[in-house]
Coordinates of C-alpha atoms in Angstrom, one line a residue:
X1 CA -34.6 -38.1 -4.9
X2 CA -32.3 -35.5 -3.5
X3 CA -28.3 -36.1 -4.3
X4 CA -26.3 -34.5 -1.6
X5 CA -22.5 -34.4 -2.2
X6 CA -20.4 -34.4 1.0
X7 CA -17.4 -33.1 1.4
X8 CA -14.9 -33.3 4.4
X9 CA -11.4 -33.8 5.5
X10 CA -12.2 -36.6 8.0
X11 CA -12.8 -40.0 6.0
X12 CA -14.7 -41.2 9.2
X13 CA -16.7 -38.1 10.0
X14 CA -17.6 -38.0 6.4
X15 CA -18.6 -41.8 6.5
X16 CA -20.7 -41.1 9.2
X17 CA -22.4 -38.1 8.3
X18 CA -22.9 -39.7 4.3
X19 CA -24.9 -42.8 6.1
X20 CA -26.9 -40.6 8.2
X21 CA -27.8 -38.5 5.3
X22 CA -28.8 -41.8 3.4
X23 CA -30.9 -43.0 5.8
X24 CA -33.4 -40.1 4.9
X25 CA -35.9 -42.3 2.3
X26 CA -35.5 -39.5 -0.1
X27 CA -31.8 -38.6 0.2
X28 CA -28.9 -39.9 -1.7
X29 CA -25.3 -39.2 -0.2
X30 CA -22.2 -38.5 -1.9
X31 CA -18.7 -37.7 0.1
X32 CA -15.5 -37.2 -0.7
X33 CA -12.1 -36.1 1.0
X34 CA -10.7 -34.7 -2.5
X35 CA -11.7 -31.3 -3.8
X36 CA -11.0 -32.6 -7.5
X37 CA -13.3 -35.8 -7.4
X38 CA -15.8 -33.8 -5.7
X39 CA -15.8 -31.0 -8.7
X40 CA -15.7 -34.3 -11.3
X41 CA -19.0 -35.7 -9.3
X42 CA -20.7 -32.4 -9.1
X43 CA -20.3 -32.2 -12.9
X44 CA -21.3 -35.6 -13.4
X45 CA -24.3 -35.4 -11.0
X46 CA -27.7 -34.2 -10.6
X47 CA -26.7 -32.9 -6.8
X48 CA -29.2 -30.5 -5.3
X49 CA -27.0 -29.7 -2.3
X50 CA -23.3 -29.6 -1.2
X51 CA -22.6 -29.9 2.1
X52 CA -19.0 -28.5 3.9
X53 CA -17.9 -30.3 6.7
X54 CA -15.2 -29.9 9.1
X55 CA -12.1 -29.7 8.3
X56 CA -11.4 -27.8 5.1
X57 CA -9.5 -24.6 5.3
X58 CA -11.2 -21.1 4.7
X59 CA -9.1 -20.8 1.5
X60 CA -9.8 -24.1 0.4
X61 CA -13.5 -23.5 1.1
X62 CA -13.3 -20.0 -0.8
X63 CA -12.0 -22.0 -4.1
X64 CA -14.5 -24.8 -3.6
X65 CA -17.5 -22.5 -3.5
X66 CA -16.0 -20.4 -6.4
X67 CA -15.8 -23.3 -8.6
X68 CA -19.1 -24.8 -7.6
X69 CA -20.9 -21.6 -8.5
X70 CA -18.7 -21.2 -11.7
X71 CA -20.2 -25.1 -12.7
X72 CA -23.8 -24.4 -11.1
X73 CA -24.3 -20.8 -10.3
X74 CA -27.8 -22.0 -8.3
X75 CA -26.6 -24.6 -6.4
X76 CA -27.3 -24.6 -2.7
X77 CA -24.3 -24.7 -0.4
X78 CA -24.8 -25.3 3.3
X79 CA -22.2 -25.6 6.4
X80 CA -22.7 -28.4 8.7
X81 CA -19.3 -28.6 11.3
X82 CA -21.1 -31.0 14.0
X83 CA -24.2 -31.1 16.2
X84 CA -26.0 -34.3 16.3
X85 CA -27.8 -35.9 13.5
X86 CA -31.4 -34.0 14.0
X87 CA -29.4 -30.9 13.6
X88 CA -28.0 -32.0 10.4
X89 CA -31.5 -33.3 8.8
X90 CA -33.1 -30.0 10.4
X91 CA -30.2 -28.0 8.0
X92 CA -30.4 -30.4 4.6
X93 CA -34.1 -30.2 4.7
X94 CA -34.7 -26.2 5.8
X95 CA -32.0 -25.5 3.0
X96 CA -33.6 -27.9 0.2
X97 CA -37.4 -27.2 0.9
X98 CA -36.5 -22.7 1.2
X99 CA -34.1 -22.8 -1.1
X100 CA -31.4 -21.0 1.3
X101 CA -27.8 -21.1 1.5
X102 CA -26.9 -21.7 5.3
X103 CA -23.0 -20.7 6.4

């Protein structure tokens, strides 16, 4: 099971993109609006992949990353701002199964 933490300033975009994430058998979704509560489940969590979505500013993103890395200097950390659900599976699954940070 892969645990993917969301995060995103839109609490319905996030909602959205966490159940389309869970409906992947072997995907388990996370989100969160709050940079702090996402650092405390990151910790917490056995995630494989964080996911940006829209809405967080470039400085905000900047920290977030820097902080990630600082907890889990391996962890994959992709860019999704929109595109339809196949485009979001297509970019989970290329970054989990290569390994590559996308964005």
């Amino acid at each position: 099971m892969e645990n993917i933490l969301v995060i995103s300033r839109h609490p319905e975009i996030l909602g959205v993109v966490v159940r389309l994430i869970n409906q992947q058998p072997d995907w388990n979704a996370i989100g969160t609006c709050i940079d702090q509560e996402a650092l405390q489940i990151f910790q917490q969590g056995n995630i494989s992949l964080v996911l940006l979505g829209n809405g967080i500013l470039p400085e905000e993103e900047e920290q977030l990353r820097a902080d990630l890395l600082v907890i889990n200097p391996a962890v994959l950390i992709i860019q999704h701002y929109g595109g339809g659900s196949g485009l979001l599976v297509c970019e989970i699954r290329q970054a989990l199964e290569h390994k590559v940070i996308i964005g």
